[in-house]
Amino acid sequence: DVKVTQSSRYLVKRTGEKVFLECVQDMDHENMFWYRQDPGLGLRLIYFSYDVKMKEKGDIPEGYSVSREKKERFSLILESASTNQTSMYLCASSSPRVSAEQFFGPGTRLTVL
Amino acid sequence: AQSVAQPEDQVNVAEGNPLTVKCTYSVSGNPYLFWYVQYPNRGLQFLLKYITGDNLVKGSYGFEAEFNKSQTSFHLKKPSALVSDSALYFCAVRTTGGSYIPTFGRGTSLIVHP
């Protein structure tokens, strides 16, 4: 069974902390994505990676960075967490074919106090 | 540019009745269309997709979707709704000649009443 796993389901952090969200996929996918999901706003793309060490900014990259040192792992970093980054964070992966569906992780619900 | 609209924030249907969740899209090339479902506190799960060919696509859990090129729509349907179908549904589009990045609609909350 194919899988995308995320390091935490729930996370509580303090304002100003550096936060790492980890995502691992076992499907050998080239493409990996980080989204945040907020009520009424749908999914918003933060960053996208199409290969190891390659990344592109999405719609809302401010306050975030990413790292992809290995094909199976894509990390999202909140350099200095703020309360407006409280959200559900979803990781996804897919093959590079334009017809390919995405596989999503279970999500990390982050609360910044 | 590509875009997706889900015109209804919420759809209510009685159990056993047919359901429709609407999606319209706008792309400059040929569309690849997807439906995903999200249960509470979970990630999204793929339901079905349209690539080419038959306009009626069948997917998981008895869902199907009809691609209509002239109306640029890809509505999700099920002949008989179950209470367990209650969830958030997302439509997404990619296009030939476009980027790897799909565009998602804002989601439609489906509530099936017993």
mmCIF file of C-alpha atoms in Angstrom:
data_model
loop_
_atom_site.group_PDB
_atom_site.id
_atom_site.type_symbol
_atom_site.label_atom_id
_atom_site.label_comp_id
_atom_site.label_asym_id
_atom_site.label_seq_id
_atom_site.Cartn_x
_atom_site.Cartn_y
_atom_site.Cartn_z
ATOM 1 C CA ASP A 1 0.000 0.000 0.000
ATOM 2 C CA VAL A 2 1.473 3.306 -1.091
ATOM 3 C CA LYS A 3 2.093 5.827 1.615
ATOM 4 C CA VAL A 4 2.864 9.405 2.407
ATOM 5 C CA THR A 5 3.664 9.894 6.065
ATOM 6 C CA GLN A 6 4.047 13.070 8.082
ATOM 7 C CA SER A 7 6.100 13.251 11.235
ATOM 8 C CA SER A 8 3.353 14.538 13.534
ATOM 9 C CA ARG A 9 -0.436 14.607 13.509
ATOM 10 C CA TYR A 10 -0.641 17.385 16.078
ATOM 11 C CA LEU A 11 1.996 19.908 17.060
ATOM 12 C CA VAL A 12 1.946 22.838 19.481
ATOM 13 C CA LYS A 13 4.720 25.411 19.313
ATOM 14 C CA ARG A 14 5.477 28.851 20.744
ATOM 15 C CA THR A 15 5.797 32.055 18.770
ATOM 16 C CA GLY A 16 9.341 32.499 17.490
ATOM 17 C CA GLU A 17 10.271 28.818 17.570
ATOM 18 C CA LYS A 18 11.790 27.136 14.533
ATOM 19 C CA VAL A 19 9.482 24.345 13.417
ATOM 20 C CA PHE A 20 10.262 21.363 11.211
ATOM 21 C CA LEU A 21 7.537 19.366 9.478
ATOM 22 C CA GLU A 22 8.732 16.187 7.828
ATOM 23 C CA CYS A 23 7.155 14.265 4.977
ATOM 24 C CA VAL A 24 8.245 10.906 3.591
ATOM 25 C CA GLN A 25 6.857 9.022 0.585
ATOM 26 C CA ASP A 26 7.594 5.461 -0.465
ATOM 27 C CA MET A 27 6.489 5.655 -4.105
ATOM 28 C CA ASP A 28 9.734 6.984 -5.620
ATOM 29 C CA HIS A 29 7.874 10.095 -6.780
ATOM 30 C CA GLU A 30 9.773 13.012 -8.250
ATOM 31 C CA ASN A 31 7.187 15.628 -7.279
ATOM 32 C CA MET A 32 6.424 16.629 -3.714
ATOM 33 C CA PHE A 33 4.222 19.429 -2.417
ATOM 34 C CA TRP A 34 3.474 21.294 0.797
ATOM 35 C CA TYR A 35 0.042 22.869 1.254
ATOM 36 C CA ARG A 36 -1.707 24.613 4.080
ATOM 37 C CA GLN A 37 -5.424 24.262 4.524
ATOM 38 C CA ASP A 38 -7.584 26.835 6.259
ATOM 39 C CA PRO A 39 -11.398 26.938 6.493
ATOM 40 C CA GLY A 40 -12.934 28.712 3.532
ATOM 41 C CA LEU A 41 -9.608 29.074 1.741
ATOM 42 C CA GLY A 42 -9.151 25.549 0.433
ATOM 43 C CA LEU A 43 -5.633 24.279 -0.239
ATOM 44 C CA ARG A 44 -2.892 26.819 -0.785
ATOM 45 C CA LEU A 45 0.464 25.714 -2.147
ATOM 46 C CA ILE A 46 3.449 26.755 -0.071
ATOM 47 C CA TYR A 47 6.306 25.054 -1.921
ATOM 48 C CA PHE A 48 6.794 22.444 -4.572
ATOM 49 C CA SER A 49 9.793 20.238 -5.393
ATOM 50 C CA TYR A 50 10.237 18.407 -8.684
ATOM 51 C CA ASP A 51 13.541 16.712 -7.857
ATOM 52 C CA VAL A 52 16.164 16.395 -5.155
ATOM 53 C CA LYS A 53 17.465 19.825 -4.143
ATOM 54 C CA MET A 54 15.033 21.496 -6.565
ATOM 55 C CA LYS A 55 12.193 23.668 -5.321
ATOM 56 C CA GLU A 56 9.730 26.271 -6.488
ATOM 57 C CA LYS A 57 7.720 28.779 -4.519
ATOM 58 C CA GLY A 58 4.022 28.312 -4.432
ATOM 59 C CA ASP A 59 1.318 30.839 -3.688
ATOM 60 C CA ILE A 60 2.235 31.600 -0.066
ATOM 61 C CA PRO A 61 5.955 30.939 0.571
ATOM 62 C CA GLU A 62 6.543 33.846 2.956
ATOM 63 C CA GLY A 63 7.699 32.678 6.363
ATOM 64 C CA TYR A 64 8.479 29.170 5.123
ATOM 65 C CA SER A 65 11.414 27.331 3.617
ATOM 66 C CA VAL A 66 11.873 23.761 2.417
ATOM 67 C CA SER A 67 14.544 21.135 2.098
ATOM 68 C CA ARG A 68 14.764 18.127 -0.166
ATOM 69 C CA GLU A 69 18.058 16.320 0.317
ATOM 70 C CA LYS A 70 16.690 12.867 -0.540
ATOM 71 C CA LYS A 71 14.052 11.907 -3.067
ATOM 72 C CA GLU A 72 11.695 10.417 -0.518
ATOM 73 C CA ARG A 73 11.810 13.238 2.034
ATOM 74 C CA PHE A 74 10.510 16.803 1.811
ATOM 75 C CA SER A 75 10.751 19.036 4.852
ATOM 76 C CA LEU A 76 8.866 22.246 5.562
ATOM 77 C CA ILE A 77 10.545 24.713 7.888
ATOM 78 C CA LEU A 78 8.921 27.597 9.705
ATOM 79 C CA GLU A 79 11.892 29.809 10.444
ATOM 80 C CA SER A 80 10.192 31.749 13.235
ATOM 81 C CA ALA A 81 6.689 30.503 13.934
ATOM 82 C CA SER A 82 3.898 33.041 14.244
ATOM 83 C CA THR A 83 0.297 32.678 15.351
ATOM 84 C CA ASN A 84 -0.959 33.235 11.803
ATOM 85 C CA GLN A 85 0.798 30.033 10.805
ATOM 86 C CA THR A 86 -1.600 28.017 12.907
ATOM 87 C CA SER A 87 -3.120 25.711 10.315
ATOM 88 C CA MET A 88 -3.411 22.220 8.884
ATOM 89 C CA TYR A 89 -0.361 21.326 6.795
ATOM 90 C CA LEU A 90 -0.653 18.712 4.091
ATOM 91 C CA CYS A 91 2.142 17.022 2.196
ATOM 92 C CA ALA A 92 1.569 15.318 -1.156
ATOM 93 C CA SER A 93 3.561 13.494 -3.791
ATOM 94 C CA SER A 94 3.002 12.498 -7.402
ATOM 95 C CA SER A 95 4.770 11.211 -10.455
ATOM 96 C CA PRO A 96 5.736 13.905 -13.002
ATOM 97 C CA ARG A 97 3.102 12.822 -15.537
ATOM 98 C CA VAL A 98 0.529 15.573 -15.967
ATOM 99 C CA SER A 99 -2.206 12.932 -15.717
ATOM 100 C CA ALA A 100 -0.977 11.659 -12.369
ATOM 101 C CA GLU A 101 -3.011 12.036 -9.224
ATOM 102 C CA GLN A 102 -1.479 13.207 -5.970
ATOM 103 C CA PHE A 103 -1.100 11.107 -2.848
ATOM 104 C CA PHE A 104 -1.579 12.992 0.396
ATOM 105 C CA GLY A 105 -0.286 12.465 3.888
ATOM 106 C CA PRO A 106 -2.631 12.537 6.904
ATOM 107 C CA GLY A 107 -1.795 16.137 7.703
ATOM 108 C CA THR A 108 -0.198 17.954 10.633
ATOM 109 C CA ARG A 109 -2.368 20.282 12.655
ATOM 110 C CA LEU A 110 -0.005 22.958 13.929
ATOM 111 C CA THR A 111 -0.967 25.370 16.674
ATOM 112 C CA VAL A 112 1.329 28.305 17.392
ATOM 113 C CA LEU A 113 0.725 29.940 20.750
ATOM 114 C CA ALA B 1 -3.639 30.206 -16.456
ATOM 115 C CA GLN B 2 -5.912 27.562 -15.017
ATOM 116 C CA SER B 3 -8.694 27.806 -12.469
ATOM 117 C CA VAL B 4 -11.346 25.697 -10.787
ATOM 118 C CA ALA B 5 -14.645 26.780 -9.287
ATOM 119 C CA GLN B 6 -16.794 24.819 -6.879
ATOM 120 C CA PRO B 7 -19.854 27.050 -6.696
ATOM 121 C CA GLU B 8 -21.392 25.443 -3.610
ATOM 122 C CA ASP B 9 -19.750 25.634 -0.195
ATOM 123 C CA GLN B 10 -22.139 23.003 1.102
ATOM 124 C CA VAL B 11 -24.458 20.399 -0.370
ATOM 125 C CA ASN B 12 -27.144 18.707 1.686
ATOM 126 C CA VAL B 13 -28.788 15.484 0.581
ATOM 127 C CA ALA B 14 -30.887 12.790 2.203
ATOM 128 C CA GLU B 15 -29.487 9.300 2.483
ATOM 129 C CA GLY B 16 -30.534 7.189 -0.488
ATOM 130 C CA ASN B 17 -31.005 10.176 -2.778
ATOM 131 C CA PRO B 18 -28.690 10.940 -5.685
ATOM 132 C CA LEU B 19 -25.992 13.527 -5.065
ATOM 133 C CA THR B 20 -24.148 15.977 -7.286
ATOM 134 C CA VAL B 21 -21.149 18.113 -6.349
ATOM 135 C CA LYS B 22 -20.396 20.710 -8.984
ATOM 136 C CA CYS B 23 -17.075 21.716 -10.508
ATOM 137 C CA THR B 24 -16.259 23.990 -13.432
ATOM 138 C CA TYR B 25 -12.815 24.721 -14.782
ATOM 139 C CA SER B 26 -10.905 27.055 -17.046
ATOM 140 C CA VAL B 27 -7.702 26.025 -18.850
ATOM 141 C CA SER B 28 -5.876 27.013 -21.995
ATOM 142 C CA GLY B 29 -4.929 23.468 -23.032
ATOM 143 C CA ASN B 30 -6.532 20.067 -22.604
ATOM 144 C CA PRO B 31 -7.667 19.460 -19.035
ATOM 145 C CA TYR B 32 -6.830 16.640 -16.685
ATOM 146 C CA LEU B 33 -9.482 16.702 -13.962
ATOM 147 C CA PHE B 34 -9.440 15.108 -10.528
ATOM 148 C CA TRP B 35 -11.746 14.632 -7.567
ATOM 149 C CA TYR B 36 -10.481 14.097 -4.027
ATOM 150 C CA VAL B 37 -12.321 13.465 -0.771
ATOM 151 C CA GLN B 38 -11.243 14.541 2.708
ATOM 152 C CA TYR B 39 -12.697 13.028 5.848
ATOM 153 C CA PRO B 40 -12.389 14.990 9.136
ATOM 154 C CA ASN B 41 -8.817 15.456 10.340
ATOM 155 C CA ARG B 42 -7.428 13.443 7.437
ATOM 156 C CA GLY B 43 -5.477 14.117 4.269
ATOM 157 C CA LEU B 44 -7.093 14.068 0.843
ATOM 158 C CA GLN B 45 -7.821 10.774 -0.890
ATOM 159 C CA PHE B 46 -7.982 10.409 -4.646
ATOM 160 C CA LEU B 47 -11.448 9.427 -5.974
ATOM 161 C CA LEU B 48 -11.246 9.566 -9.754
ATOM 162 C CA LYS B 49 -9.817 11.405 -12.724
ATOM 163 C CA TYR B 50 -10.559 12.296 -16.309
ATOM 164 C CA ILE B 51 -7.702 12.066 -18.780
ATOM 165 C CA THR B 52 -9.284 11.407 -22.154
ATOM 166 C CA GLY B 53 -11.874 9.188 -23.782
ATOM 167 C CA ASP B 54 -15.186 8.299 -22.179
ATOM 168 C CA ASN B 55 -16.845 11.343 -20.644
ATOM 169 C CA LEU B 56 -18.239 9.323 -17.751
ATOM 170 C CA VAL B 57 -15.534 8.317 -15.313
ATOM 171 C CA LYS B 58 -16.104 5.792 -12.546
ATOM 172 C CA GLY B 59 -14.143 5.904 -9.323
ATOM 173 C CA SER B 60 -13.928 4.689 -5.762
ATOM 174 C CA TYR B 61 -16.855 4.164 -3.357
ATOM 175 C CA GLY B 62 -19.475 4.217 -6.137
ATOM 176 C CA PHE B 63 -18.699 7.760 -7.259
ATOM 177 C CA GLU B 64 -18.623 8.845 -10.869
ATOM 178 C CA ALA B 65 -18.042 12.107 -12.675
ATOM 179 C CA GLU B 66 -19.146 13.458 -16.009
ATOM 180 C CA PHE B 67 -16.794 15.500 -18.151
ATOM 181 C CA ASN B 68 -18.590 18.097 -20.277
ATOM 182 C CA LYS B 69 -16.232 19.972 -22.562
ATOM 183 C CA SER B 70 -18.770 22.477 -23.878
ATOM 184 C CA GLN B 71 -19.814 23.486 -20.372
ATOM 185 C CA THR B 72 -16.266 23.111 -18.984
ATOM 186 C CA SER B 73 -17.660 21.087 -16.110
ATOM 187 C CA PHE B 74 -16.708 17.941 -14.236
ATOM 188 C CA HIS B 75 -19.501 17.262 -11.744
ATOM 189 C CA LEU B 76 -19.171 14.479 -9.183
ATOM 190 C CA LYS B 77 -22.172 12.189 -8.822
ATOM 191 C CA LYS B 78 -23.425 9.197 -6.910
ATOM 192 C CA PRO B 79 -26.768 7.476 -7.514
ATOM 193 C CA SER B 80 -27.535 6.811 -3.849
ATOM 194 C CA ALA B 81 -25.884 8.775 -1.052
ATOM 195 C CA LEU B 82 -24.702 7.232 2.210
ATOM 196 C CA VAL B 83 -24.276 9.009 5.549
ATOM 197 C CA SER B 84 -20.638 7.891 5.411
ATOM 198 C CA ASP B 85 -20.178 9.954 2.219
ATOM 199 C CA SER B 86 -20.335 13.101 4.364
ATOM 200 C CA ALA B 87 -16.967 14.774 3.833
ATOM 201 C CA LEU B 88 -15.175 17.621 2.077
ATOM 202 C CA TYR B 89 -14.765 17.205 -1.687
ATOM 203 C CA PHE B 90 -12.143 18.927 -3.816
ATOM 204 C CA CYS B 91 -11.966 19.264 -7.573
ATOM 205 C CA ALA B 92 -8.561 19.879 -9.200
ATOM 206 C CA VAL B 93 -7.228 20.506 -12.704
ATOM 207 C CA ARG B 94 -3.940 20.179 -14.508
ATOM 208 C CA THR B 95 -3.438 20.981 -18.166
ATOM 209 C CA THR B 96 -1.302 19.783 -21.035
ATOM 210 C CA GLY B 97 1.541 22.179 -21.571
ATOM 211 C CA GLY B 98 1.136 23.501 -18.063
ATOM 212 C CA SER B 99 3.187 23.079 -14.920
ATOM 213 C CA TYR B 100 3.273 20.099 -12.614
ATOM 214 C CA ILE B 101 1.184 22.045 -10.170
ATOM 215 C CA PRO B 102 -2.536 21.303 -10.033
ATOM 216 C CA THR B 103 -5.089 23.975 -9.191
ATOM 217 C CA PHE B 104 -7.672 23.075 -6.545
ATOM 218 C CA GLY B 105 -11.155 24.364 -5.962
ATOM 219 C CA ARG B 106 -12.044 25.638 -2.498
ATOM 220 C CA GLY B 107 -13.907 22.482 -1.615
ATOM 221 C CA THR B 108 -17.550 21.538 -1.082
ATOM 222 C CA SER B 109 -18.809 20.126 2.174
ATOM 223 C CA LEU B 110 -21.231 17.268 1.527
ATOM 224 C CA ILE B 111 -23.659 16.476 4.315
ATOM 225 C CA VAL B 112 -25.803 13.386 3.969
ATOM 226 C CA HIS B 113 -28.733 13.312 6.378
ATOM 227 C CA PRO B 114 -30.073 9.990 7.692
#
